[in-house]
Each structure stands twice: as C-alpha cells, then as structure tokens.
PDB file of C-alpha atoms in Angstrom:
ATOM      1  CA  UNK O  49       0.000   0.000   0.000  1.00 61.00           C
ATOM      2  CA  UNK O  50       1.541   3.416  -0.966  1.00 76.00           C
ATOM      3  CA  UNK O  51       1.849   5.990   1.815  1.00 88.00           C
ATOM      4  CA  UNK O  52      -0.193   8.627   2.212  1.00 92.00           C
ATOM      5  CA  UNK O  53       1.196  12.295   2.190  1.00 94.00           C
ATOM      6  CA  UNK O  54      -0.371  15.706   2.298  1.00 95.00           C
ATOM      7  CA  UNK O  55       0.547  18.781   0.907  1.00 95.00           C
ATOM      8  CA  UNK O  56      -1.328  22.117   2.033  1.00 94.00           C
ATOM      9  CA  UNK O  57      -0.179  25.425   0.375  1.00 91.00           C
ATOM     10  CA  UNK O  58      -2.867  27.672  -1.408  1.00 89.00           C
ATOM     11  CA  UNK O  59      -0.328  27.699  -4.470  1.00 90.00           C
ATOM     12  CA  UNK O  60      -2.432  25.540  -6.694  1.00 91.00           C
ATOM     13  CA  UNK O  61       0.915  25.772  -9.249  1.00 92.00           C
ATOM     14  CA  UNK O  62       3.399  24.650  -6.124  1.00 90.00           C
ATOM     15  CA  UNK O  63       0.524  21.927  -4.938  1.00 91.00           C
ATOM     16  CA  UNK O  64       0.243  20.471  -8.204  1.00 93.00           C
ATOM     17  CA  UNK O  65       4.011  19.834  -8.367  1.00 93.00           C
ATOM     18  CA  UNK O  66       4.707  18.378  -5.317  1.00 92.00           C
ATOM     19  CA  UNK O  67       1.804  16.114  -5.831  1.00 93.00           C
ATOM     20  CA  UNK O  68       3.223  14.863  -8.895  1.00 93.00           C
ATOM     21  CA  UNK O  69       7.240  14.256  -7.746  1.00 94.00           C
ATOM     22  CA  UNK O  70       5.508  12.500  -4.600  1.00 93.00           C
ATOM     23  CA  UNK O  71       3.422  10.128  -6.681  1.00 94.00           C
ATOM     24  CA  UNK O  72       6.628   9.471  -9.696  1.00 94.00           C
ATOM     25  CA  UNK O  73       8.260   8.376  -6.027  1.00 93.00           C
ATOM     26  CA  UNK O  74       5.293   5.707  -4.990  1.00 93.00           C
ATOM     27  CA  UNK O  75       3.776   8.194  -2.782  1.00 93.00           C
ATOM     28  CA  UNK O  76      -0.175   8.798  -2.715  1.00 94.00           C
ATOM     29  CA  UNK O  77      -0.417  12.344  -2.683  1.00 94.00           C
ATOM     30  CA  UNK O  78      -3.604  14.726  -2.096  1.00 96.00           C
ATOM     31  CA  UNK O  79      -3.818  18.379  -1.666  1.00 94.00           C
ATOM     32  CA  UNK O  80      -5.085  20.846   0.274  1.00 93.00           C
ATOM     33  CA  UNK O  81      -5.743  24.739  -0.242  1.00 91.00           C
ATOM     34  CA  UNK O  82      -6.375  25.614   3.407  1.00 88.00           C
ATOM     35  CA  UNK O  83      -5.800  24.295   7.004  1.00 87.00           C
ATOM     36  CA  UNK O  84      -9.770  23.608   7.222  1.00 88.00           C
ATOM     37  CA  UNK O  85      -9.603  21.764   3.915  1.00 91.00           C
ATOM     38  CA  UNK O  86      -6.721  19.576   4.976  1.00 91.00           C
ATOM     39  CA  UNK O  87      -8.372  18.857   8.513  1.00 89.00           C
ATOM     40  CA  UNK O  88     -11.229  17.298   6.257  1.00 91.00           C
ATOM     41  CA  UNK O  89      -8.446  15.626   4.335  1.00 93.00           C
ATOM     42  CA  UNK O  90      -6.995  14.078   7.730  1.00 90.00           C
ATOM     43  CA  UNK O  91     -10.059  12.762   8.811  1.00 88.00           C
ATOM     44  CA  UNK O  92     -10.930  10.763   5.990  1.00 90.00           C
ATOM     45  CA  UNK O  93      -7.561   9.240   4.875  1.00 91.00           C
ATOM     46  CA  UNK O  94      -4.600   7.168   7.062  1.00 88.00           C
ATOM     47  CA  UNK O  95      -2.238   9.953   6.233  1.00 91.00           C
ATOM     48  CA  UNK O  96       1.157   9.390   7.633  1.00 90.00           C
ATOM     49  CA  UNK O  97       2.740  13.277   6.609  1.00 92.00           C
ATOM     50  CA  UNK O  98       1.945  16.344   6.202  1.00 93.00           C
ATOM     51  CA  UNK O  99       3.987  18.664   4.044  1.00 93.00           C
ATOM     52  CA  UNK O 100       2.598  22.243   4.816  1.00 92.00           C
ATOM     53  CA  UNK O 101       3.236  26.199   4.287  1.00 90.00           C
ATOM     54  CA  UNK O 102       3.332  28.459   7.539  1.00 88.00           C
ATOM     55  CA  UNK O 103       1.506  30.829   5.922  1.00 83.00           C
ATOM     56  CA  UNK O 104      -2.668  29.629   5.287  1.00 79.00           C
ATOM     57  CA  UNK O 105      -5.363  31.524   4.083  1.00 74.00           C
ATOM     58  CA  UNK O 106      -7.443  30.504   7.047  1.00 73.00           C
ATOM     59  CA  UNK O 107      -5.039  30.886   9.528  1.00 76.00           C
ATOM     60  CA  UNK O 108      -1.315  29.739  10.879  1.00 81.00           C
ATOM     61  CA  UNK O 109       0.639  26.697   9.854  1.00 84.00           C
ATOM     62  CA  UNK O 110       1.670  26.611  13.790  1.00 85.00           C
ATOM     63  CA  UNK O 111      -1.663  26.452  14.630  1.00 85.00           C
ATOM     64  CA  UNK O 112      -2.565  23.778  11.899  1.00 87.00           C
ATOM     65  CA  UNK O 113       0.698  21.892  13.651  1.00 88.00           C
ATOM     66  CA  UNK O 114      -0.873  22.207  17.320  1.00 85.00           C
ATOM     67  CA  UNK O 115      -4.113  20.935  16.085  1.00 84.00           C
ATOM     68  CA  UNK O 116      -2.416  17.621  14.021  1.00 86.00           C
ATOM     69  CA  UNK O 117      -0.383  17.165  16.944  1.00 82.00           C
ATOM     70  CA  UNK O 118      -3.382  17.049  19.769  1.00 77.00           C
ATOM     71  CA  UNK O 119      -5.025  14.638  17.699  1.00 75.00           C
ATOM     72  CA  UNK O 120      -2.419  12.146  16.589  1.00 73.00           C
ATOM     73  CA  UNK O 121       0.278  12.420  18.476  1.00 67.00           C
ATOM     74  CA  UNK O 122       3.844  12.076  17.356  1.00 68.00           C
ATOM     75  CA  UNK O 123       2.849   9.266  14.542  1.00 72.00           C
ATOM     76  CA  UNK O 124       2.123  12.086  12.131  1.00 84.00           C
ATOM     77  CA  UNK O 125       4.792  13.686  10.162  1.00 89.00           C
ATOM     78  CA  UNK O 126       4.687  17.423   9.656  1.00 91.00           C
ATOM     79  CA  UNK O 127       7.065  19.269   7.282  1.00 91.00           C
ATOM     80  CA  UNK O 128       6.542  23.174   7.712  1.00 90.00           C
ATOM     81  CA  UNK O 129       7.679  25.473   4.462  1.00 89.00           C
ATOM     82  CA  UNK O 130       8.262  28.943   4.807  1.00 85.00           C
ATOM     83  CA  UNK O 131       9.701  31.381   1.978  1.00 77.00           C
ATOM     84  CA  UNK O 132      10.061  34.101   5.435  1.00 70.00           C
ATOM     85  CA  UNK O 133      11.810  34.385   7.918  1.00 68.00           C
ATOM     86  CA  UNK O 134       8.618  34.948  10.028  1.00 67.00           C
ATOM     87  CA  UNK O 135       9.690  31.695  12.293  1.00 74.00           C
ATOM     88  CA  UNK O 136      12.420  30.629  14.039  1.00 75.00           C
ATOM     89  CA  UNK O 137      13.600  27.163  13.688  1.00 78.00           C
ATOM     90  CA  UNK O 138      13.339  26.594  17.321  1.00 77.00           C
ATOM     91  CA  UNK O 139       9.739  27.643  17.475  1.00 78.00           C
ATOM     92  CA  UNK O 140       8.728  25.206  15.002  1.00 81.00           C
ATOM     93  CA  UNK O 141      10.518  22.328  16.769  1.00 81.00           C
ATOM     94  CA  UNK O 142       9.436  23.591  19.708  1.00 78.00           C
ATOM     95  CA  UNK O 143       5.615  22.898  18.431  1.00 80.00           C
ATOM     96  CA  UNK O 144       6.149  19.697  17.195  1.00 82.00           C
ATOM     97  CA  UNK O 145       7.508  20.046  13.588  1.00 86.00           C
ATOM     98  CA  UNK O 146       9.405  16.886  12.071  1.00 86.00           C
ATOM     99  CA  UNK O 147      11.502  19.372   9.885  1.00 87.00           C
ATOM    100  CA  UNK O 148      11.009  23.247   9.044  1.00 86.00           C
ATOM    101  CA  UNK O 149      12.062  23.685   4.720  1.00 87.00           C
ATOM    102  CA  UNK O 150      13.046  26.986   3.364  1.00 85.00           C
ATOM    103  CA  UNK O 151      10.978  28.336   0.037  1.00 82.00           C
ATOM    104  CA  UNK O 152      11.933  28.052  -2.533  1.00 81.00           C
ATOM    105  CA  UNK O 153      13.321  24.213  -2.980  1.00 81.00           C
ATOM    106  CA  UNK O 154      12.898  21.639  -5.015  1.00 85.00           C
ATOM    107  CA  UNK O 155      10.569  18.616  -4.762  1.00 86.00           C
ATOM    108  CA  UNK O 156      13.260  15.633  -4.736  1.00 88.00           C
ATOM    109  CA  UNK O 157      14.861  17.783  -1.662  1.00 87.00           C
ATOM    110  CA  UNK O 158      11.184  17.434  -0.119  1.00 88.00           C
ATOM    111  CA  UNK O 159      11.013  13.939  -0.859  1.00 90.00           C
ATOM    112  CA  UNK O 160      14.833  13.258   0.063  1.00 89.00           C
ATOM    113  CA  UNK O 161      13.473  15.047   3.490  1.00 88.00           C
ATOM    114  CA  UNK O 162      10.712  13.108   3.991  1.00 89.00           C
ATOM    115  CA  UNK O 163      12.376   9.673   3.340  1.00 88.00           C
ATOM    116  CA  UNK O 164      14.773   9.870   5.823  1.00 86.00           C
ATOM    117  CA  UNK O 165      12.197  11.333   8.591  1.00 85.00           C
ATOM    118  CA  UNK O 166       9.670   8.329   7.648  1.00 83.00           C
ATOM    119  CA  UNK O 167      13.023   6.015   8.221  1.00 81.00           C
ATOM    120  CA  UNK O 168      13.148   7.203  11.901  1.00 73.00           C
ATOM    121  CA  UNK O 169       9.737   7.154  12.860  1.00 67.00           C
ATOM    122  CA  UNK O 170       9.563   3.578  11.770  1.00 66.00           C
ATOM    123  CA  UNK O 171      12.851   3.184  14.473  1.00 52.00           C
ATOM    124  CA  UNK O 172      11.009   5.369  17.417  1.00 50.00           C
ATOM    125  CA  UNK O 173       7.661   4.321  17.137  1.00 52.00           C
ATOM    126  CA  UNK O 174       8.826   0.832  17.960  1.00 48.00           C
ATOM    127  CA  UNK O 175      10.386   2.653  21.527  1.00 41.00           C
ATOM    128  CA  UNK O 176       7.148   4.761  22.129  1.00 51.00           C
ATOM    129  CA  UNK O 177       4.841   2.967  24.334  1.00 57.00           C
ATOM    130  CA  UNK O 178       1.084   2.908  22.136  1.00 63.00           C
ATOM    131  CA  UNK O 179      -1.806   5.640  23.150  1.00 64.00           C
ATOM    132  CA  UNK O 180      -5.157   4.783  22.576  1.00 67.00           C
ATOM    133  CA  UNK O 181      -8.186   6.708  22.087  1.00 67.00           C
ATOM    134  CA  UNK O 182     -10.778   7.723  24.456  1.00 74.00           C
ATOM    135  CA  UNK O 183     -13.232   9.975  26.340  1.00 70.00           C
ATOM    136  CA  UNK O 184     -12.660   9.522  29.735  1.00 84.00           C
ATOM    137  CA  UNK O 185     -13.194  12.309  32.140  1.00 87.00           C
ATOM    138  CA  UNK O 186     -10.151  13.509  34.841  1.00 89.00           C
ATOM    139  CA  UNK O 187     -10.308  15.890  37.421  1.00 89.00           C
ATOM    140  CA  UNK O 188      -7.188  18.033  38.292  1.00 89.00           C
ATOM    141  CA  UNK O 189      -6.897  19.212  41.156  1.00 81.00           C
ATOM    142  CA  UNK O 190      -3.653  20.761  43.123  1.00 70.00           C
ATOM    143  CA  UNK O 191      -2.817  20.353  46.868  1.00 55.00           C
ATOM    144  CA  UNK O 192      -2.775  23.846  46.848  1.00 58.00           C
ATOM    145  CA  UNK O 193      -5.820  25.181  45.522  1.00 61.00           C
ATOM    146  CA  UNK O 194      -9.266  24.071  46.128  1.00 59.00           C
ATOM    147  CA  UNK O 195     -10.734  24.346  42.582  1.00 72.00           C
ATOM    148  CA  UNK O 196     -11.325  21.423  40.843  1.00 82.00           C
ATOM    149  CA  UNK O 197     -10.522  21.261  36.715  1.00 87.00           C
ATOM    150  CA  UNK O 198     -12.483  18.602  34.899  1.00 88.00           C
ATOM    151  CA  UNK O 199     -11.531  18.002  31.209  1.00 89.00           C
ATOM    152  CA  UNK O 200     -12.060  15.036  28.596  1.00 88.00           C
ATOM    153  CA  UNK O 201      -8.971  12.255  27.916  1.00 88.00           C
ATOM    154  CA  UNK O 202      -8.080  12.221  24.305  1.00 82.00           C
ATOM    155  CA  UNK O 203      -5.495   9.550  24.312  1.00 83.00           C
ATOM    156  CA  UNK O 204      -3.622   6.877  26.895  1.00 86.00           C
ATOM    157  CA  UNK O 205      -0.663   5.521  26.877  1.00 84.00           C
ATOM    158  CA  UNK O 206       1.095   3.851  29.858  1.00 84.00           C
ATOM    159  CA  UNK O 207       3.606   6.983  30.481  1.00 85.00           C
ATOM    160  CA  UNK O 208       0.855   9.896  29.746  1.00 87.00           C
ATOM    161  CA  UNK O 209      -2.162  11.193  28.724  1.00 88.00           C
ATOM    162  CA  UNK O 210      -3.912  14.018  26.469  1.00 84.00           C
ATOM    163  CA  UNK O 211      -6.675  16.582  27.862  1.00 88.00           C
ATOM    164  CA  UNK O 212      -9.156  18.419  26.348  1.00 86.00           C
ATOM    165  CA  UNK O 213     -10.388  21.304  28.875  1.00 87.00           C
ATOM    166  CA  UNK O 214     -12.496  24.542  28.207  1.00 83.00           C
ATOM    167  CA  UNK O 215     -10.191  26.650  30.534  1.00 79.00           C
ATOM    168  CA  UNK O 216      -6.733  25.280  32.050  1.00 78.00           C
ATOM    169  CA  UNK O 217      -5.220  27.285  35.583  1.00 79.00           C
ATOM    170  CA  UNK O 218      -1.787  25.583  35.303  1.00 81.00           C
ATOM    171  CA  UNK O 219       1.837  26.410  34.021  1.00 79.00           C
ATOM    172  CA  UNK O 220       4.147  24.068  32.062  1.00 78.00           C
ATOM    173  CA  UNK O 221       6.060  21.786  34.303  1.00 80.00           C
ATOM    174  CA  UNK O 222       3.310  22.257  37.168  1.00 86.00           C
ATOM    175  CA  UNK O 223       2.527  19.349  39.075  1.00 88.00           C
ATOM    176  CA  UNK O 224      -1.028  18.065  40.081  1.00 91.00           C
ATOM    177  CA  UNK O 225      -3.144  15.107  41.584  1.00 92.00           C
ATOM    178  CA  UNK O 226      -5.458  13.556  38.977  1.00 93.00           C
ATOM    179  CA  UNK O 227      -8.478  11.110  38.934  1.00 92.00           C
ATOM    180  CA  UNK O 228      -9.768   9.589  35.897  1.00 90.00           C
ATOM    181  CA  UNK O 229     -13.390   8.335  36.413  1.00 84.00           C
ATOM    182  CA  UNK O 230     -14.710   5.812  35.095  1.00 81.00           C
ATOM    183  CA  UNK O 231     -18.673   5.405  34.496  1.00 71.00           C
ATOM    184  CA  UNK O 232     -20.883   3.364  36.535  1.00 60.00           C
ATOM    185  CA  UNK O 233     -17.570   2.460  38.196  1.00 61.00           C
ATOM    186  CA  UNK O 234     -17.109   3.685  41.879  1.00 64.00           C
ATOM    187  CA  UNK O 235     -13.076   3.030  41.477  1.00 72.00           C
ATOM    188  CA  UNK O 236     -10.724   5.854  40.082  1.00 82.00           C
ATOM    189  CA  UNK O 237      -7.713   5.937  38.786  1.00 89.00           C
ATOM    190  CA  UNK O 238      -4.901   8.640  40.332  1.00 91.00           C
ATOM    191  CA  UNK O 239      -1.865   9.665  40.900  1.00 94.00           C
ATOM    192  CA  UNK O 240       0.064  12.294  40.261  1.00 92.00           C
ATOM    193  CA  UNK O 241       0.991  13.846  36.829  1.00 92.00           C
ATOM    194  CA  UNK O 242       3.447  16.786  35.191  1.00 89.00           C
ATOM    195  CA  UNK O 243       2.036  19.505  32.575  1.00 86.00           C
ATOM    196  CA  UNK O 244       4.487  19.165  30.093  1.00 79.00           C
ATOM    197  CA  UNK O 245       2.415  20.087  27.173  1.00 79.00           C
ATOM    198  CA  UNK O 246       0.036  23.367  26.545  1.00 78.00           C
ATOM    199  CA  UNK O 247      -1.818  24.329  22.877  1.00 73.00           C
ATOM    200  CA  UNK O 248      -4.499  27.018  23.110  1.00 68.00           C
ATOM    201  CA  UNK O 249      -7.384  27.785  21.372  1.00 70.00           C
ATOM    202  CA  UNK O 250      -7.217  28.361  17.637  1.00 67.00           C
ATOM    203  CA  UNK O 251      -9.122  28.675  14.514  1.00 64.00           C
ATOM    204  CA  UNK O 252      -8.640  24.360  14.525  1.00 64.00           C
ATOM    205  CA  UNK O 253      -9.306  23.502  17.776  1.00 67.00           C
ATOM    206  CA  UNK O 254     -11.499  24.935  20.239  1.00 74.00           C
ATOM    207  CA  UNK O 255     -10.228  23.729  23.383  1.00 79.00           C
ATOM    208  CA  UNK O 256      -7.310  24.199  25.615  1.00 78.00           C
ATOM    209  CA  UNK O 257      -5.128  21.024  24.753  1.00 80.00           C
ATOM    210  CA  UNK O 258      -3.144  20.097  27.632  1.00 84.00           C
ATOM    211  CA  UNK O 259      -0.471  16.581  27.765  1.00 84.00           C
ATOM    212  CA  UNK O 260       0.417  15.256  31.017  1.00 89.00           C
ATOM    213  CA  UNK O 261       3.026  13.054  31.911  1.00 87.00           C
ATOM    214  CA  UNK O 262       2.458  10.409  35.151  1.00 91.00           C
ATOM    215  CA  UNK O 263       4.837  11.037  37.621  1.00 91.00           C
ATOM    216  CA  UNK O 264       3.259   8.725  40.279  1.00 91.00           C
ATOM    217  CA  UNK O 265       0.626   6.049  41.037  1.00 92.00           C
ATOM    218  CA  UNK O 266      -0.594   3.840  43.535  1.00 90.00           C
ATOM    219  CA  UNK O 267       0.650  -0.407  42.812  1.00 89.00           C
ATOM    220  CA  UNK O 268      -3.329  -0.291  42.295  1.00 90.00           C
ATOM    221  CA  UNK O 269      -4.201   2.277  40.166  1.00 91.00           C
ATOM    222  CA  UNK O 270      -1.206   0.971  37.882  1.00 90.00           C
ATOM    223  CA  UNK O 271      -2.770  -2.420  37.623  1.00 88.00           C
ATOM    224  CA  UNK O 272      -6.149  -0.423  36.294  1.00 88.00           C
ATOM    225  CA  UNK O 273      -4.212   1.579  34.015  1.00 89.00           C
ATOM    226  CA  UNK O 274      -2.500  -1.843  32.592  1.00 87.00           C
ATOM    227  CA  UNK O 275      -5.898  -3.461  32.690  1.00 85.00           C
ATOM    228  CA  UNK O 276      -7.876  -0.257  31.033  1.00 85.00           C
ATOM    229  CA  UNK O 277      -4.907  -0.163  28.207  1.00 84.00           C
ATOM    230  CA  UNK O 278      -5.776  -3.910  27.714  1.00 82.00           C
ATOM    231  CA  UNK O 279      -9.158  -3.288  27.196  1.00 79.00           C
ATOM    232  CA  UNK O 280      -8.395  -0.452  24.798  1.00 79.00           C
ATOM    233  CA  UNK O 281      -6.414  -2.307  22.776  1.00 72.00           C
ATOM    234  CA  UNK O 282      -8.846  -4.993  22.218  1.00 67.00           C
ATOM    235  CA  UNK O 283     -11.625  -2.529  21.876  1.00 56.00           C
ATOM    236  CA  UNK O 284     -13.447  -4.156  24.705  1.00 47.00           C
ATOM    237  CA  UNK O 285     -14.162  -0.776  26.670  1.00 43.00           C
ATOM    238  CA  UNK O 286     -16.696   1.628  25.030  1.00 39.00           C
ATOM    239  CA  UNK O 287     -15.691   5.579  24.042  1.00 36.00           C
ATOM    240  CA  UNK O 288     -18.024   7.252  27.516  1.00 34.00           C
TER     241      UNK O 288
END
C-alpha cells in the first residue's frame, strides 16, 4: 500500500508539483488549499505526513501543527515550508515540527526530506509505548488550591495522557493530583501527573489542549491503568 502524504499550500501551481514528484516516487499524494480543507483531508484518509506552508489563508501553519499534533500524536509527520523568515527554527521544533524547509526548494529535496524522517519514525515508534483513544473524564486538582478542573482524555498511553479542557489554571512543568473516572464504576484511577504540554485555542481547535506526563501512582491504580490499556487495545471498553 503506498503511503499517504499531504501537501497544504494555497499555491495551486506549487501543490500540483509536489503532488506529482511525490506520486513518480510511490507516494499517494492529495492536496489541500487551506488548514480547514486539509483537517477534512486528515479525517478521511490514514495519512502518515503532512507537508505544509506556515503561511494559510485561514489561519497559521503553527496552529494547523498544534491541532495535528493534539489529535495524533507524534505518529504524524509534519514538514513546515516557509519562503520568510517569520519563524524561528526553534519555534517550530518547539511545536512539534518533524523538519522546518526553506521556500523556494525543489521537490526531490522534499522527498529526500521526507524519506529519511519516515526512516526514523519507523525506528522510534517501535520505543514509544502505544496511546489509545478515548473519552474519559479527569479531574485536576492541586494540593494547593481548592478548585477542581475537569476536562475530557483524548489519548492513553502507559507513560501519559492528552486533555481536552475549556479553561486550564496551570503552568508548564506544574505538578497536580489527577483522577480519571470511570462510568458506573465507583473506582478511580490517580496519581500524580506533570504539565508538560500546553496548545491554546485556535481557529482548529477549540479547546485548551493540555499533555500530562504520570509522575506517580498507587501499585493499584497501575494495575487499572494496565488493565484499562488492555481493554483499549482490544476494543473491549466503550468511548463514555
């Protein structure tokens, strides 16, 4: 099966291009005008990378990258192009980009680019531990403060977990007690997690997105997180 790639760049000349080098290369290429357009493209097809301008009619290319990255992860390849010098490289790593291109460059370069950078996530993805989608709720809540922040899980994985939540009191590297609840189920998982991760509302997303990474749990809430991955995996739990 060819792999899928994406290019987004309101160019219809430069789109037309690169779809053509990425097919003559085995590649099955589509195209994309906008960042809405190519979040409709995304949800239809198994893409695997994304080969995008900074610059969108609708909106950012950074904020297009938060938006892929919330929902997939790290499996996603994104390859930002930008004929200015409107970003700095370390922002766009910074964000999440596989690799930040300068306009203008040639196709093979792209597809030279993209080769190697599908090469190592075949190698890394066999170290990172699976996530698995879900709706769970969590509660936040620091020893400190008596507020309670309830948000929605959008992926798992043994070593973190994704939140969705209208309106997030933290900082980056702030620590907090959590409890994912489970329905009809008077257990809860908890522990203790790290913010490492914060995107904010944009034109794609309309949430706070917000990745957490488990610092410590009880023997027993491990054993449900184990057992709840289990069930993920086998798609014996239902999306609450």
């Amino acid at each position: 099966m060819n792999r899928k790639v994406l290019i987004v760049d309101d160019e219809p000349e430069l789109r037309d291009i690169f779809k053509q080098v990425l097919e003559s290369y085995g590649f099955e290429a589509f195209g994309a005008s906008s960042g809405r357009e190519a979040i409709s493209v995304v949800s239809q097809e198994s893409i695997e990378a994304i080969i995008s301008d900074v610059r969108m009619a609708d909106g950012n290319g950074l904020d297009f990258l938060d938006y892929i990255r919330n929902i997939s992860g790290e499996n996603l390849l994104f390859i930002l192009m930008t004929g200015f010098s409107d970003i700095h490289p370390e922002q766009a790593y910074d964000r999440g980009a596989s690799a930040l291109l300068k306009k203008p460059m040639e196709p093979e370069a792209v597809v030279q680019c993209l080769n190697q950078l599908l090469r190592l996530s075949k190698i890394s993805q066999k170290l990172r531990p699976p996530r698995y989608a879900t709706s769970l709720s969590v509660l936040l809540q620091d020893t400190g403060k008596a507020d309670e922040q309830k948000g929605q899980i959008q992926n798992i994985s043994r070593s973190g977990f994704l939140v969705s939540i209208d309106e997030l009191s933290m900082n980056l590297n702030e620590e907090t007690q959590f409890k994912i609840l489970f329905k009809n189920n008077s257990d809860a998982l908890e522990g203790r997690c790290t913010l490492r991760r914060i995107s904010y509302p944009t034109k794609f997303q309309k949430d706070h997105q917000a990745g957490f990474e488990i610092c410590d749990m009880s023997e027993t809430s491990k054993e449900m997180l184990f057992k709840l991955l289990r069930q993920l995996e086998d798609n014996l739990i239902p999306i609450i």
